PDB file of C-alpha atoms in Angstrom:
ATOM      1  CA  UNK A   1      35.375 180.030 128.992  1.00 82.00           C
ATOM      2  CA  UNK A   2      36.090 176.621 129.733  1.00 87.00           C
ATOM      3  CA  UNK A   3      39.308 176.379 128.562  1.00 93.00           C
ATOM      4  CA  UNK A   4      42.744 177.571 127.415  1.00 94.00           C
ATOM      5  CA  UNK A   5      44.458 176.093 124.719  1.00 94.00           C
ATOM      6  CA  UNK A   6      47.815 178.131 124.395  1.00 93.00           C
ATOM      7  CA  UNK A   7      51.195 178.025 122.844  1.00 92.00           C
ATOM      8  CA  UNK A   8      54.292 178.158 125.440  1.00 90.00           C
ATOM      9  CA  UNK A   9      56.078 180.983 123.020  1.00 86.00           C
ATOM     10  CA  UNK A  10      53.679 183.770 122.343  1.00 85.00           C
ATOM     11  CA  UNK A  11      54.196 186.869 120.365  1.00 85.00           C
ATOM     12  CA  UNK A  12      55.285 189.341 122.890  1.00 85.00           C
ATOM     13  CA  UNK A  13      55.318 187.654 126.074  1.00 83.00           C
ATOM     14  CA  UNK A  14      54.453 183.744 127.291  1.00 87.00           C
ATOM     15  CA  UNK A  15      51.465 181.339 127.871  1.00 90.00           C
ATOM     16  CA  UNK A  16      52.372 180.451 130.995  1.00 91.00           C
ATOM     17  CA  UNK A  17      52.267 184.554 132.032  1.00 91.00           C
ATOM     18  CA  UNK A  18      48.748 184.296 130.200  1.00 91.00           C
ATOM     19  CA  UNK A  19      47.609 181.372 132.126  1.00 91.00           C
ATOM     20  CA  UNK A  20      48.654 183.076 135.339  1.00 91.00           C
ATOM     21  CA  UNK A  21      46.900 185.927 134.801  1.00 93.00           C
ATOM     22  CA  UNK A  22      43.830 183.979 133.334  1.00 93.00           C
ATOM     23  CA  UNK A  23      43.538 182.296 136.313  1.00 91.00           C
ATOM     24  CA  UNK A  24      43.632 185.201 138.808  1.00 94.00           C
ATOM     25  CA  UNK A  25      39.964 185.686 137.212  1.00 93.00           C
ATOM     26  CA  UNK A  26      39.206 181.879 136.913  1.00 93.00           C
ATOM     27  CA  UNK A  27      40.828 179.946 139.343  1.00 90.00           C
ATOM     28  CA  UNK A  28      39.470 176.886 137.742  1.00 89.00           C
ATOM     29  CA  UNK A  29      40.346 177.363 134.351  1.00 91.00           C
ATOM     30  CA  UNK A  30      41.512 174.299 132.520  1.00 93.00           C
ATOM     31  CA  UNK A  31      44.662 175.283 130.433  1.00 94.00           C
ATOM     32  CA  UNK A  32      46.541 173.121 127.950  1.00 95.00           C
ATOM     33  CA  UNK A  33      49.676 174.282 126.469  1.00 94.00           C
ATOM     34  CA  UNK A  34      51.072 173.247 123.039  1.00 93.00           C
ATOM     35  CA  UNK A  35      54.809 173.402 122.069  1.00 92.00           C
ATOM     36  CA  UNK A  36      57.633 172.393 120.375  1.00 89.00           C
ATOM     37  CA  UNK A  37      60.423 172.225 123.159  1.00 86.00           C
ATOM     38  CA  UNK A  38      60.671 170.585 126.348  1.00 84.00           C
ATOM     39  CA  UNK A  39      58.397 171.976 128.928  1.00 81.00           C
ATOM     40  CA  UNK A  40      60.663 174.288 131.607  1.00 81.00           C
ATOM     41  CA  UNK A  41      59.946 175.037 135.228  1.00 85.00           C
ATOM     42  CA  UNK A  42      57.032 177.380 134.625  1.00 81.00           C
ATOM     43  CA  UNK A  43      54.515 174.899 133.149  1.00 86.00           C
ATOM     44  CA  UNK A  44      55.656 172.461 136.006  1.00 86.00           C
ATOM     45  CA  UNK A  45      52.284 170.523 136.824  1.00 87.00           C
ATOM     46  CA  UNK A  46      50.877 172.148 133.818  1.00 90.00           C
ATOM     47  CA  UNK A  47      48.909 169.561 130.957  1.00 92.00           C
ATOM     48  CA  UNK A  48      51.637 170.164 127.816  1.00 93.00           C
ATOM     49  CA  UNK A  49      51.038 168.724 124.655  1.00 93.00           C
ATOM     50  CA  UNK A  50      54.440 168.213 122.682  1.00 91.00           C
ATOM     51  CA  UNK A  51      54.403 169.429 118.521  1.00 92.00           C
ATOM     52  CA  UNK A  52      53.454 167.757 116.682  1.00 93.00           C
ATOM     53  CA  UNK A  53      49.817 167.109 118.126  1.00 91.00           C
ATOM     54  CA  UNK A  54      47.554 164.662 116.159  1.00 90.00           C
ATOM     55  CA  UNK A  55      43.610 165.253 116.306  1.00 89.00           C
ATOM     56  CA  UNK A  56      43.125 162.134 118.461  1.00 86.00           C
ATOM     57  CA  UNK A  57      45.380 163.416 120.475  1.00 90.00           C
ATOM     58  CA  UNK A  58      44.534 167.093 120.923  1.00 91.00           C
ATOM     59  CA  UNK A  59      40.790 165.432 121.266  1.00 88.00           C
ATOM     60  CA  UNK A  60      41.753 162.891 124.126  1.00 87.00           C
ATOM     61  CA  UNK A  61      43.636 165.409 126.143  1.00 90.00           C
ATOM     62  CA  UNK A  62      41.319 168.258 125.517  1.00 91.00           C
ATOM     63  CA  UNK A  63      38.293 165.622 127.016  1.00 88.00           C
ATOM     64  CA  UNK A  64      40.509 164.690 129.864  1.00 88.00           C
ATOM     65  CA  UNK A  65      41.092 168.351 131.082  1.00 90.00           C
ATOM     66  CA  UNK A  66      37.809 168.790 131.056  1.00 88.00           C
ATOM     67  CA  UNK A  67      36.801 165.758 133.304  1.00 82.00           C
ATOM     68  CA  UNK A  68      34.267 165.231 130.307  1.00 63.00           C
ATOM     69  CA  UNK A  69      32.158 166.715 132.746  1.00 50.00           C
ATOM     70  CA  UNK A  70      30.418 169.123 130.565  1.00 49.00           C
ATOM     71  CA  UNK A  71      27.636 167.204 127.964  1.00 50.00           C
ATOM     72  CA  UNK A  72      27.523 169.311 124.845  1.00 53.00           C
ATOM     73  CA  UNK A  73      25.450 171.934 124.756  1.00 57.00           C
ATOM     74  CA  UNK A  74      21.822 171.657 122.421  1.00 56.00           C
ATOM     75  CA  UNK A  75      21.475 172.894 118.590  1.00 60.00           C
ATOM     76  CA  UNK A  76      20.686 176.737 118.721  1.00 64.00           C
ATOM     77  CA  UNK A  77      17.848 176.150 117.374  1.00 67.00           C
ATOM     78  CA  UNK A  78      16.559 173.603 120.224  1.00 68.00           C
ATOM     79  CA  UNK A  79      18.036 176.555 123.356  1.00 68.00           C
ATOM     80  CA  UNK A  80      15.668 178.837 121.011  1.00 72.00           C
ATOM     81  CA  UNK A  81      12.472 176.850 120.930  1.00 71.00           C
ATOM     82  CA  UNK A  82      13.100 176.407 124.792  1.00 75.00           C
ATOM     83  CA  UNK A  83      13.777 179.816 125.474  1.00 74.00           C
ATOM     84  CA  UNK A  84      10.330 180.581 123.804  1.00 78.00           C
ATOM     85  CA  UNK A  85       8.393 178.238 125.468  1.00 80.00           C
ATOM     86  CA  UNK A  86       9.742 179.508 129.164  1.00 77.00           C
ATOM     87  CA  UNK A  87       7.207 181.187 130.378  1.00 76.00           C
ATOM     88  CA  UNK A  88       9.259 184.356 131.350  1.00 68.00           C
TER      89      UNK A  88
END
């Protein structure tokens, strides 16, 4: 898991109370939140994306939390072929 994208209003409790708990696991965990009224207190310091959310910008922001420090990962089919050609 590399990252959280979460609403701020969740059925039955909140993203920010899922992000904390998230990140008593995964300190590092990169968490974006999505909503459609003004931040409050809890997502202080928090990335928040405001509805509505184009593609380009859901994309920028989602690169940008991640540092773009992860490439992306190969095909299956290439992890496969060099799976079989490990010799273990």
């Amino acid at each position: 898991l590399d990252l959280l994208l979460s609403g701020v209003d969740l059925p039955g409790g909140d993203g920010a109370a899922l992000a904390a708990r998230l990140r008593m696991e995964r300190p590092d965990l990169h968490i974006v939140f999505v909503t459609g009224s003004p931040p409050g207190p809890a997502l202080a310091g928090e990335i928040v994306l405001r509805k509505p959310v184009s593609g380009a910008e859901l994309a920028a922001t989602v690169l940008a939390a991640l540092d773009r420090r992860r490439p992306l990962r190969p095909p299956p089919a290439a992890r496969l072929l060099k799976r079989l050609r490990t010799p273990a």
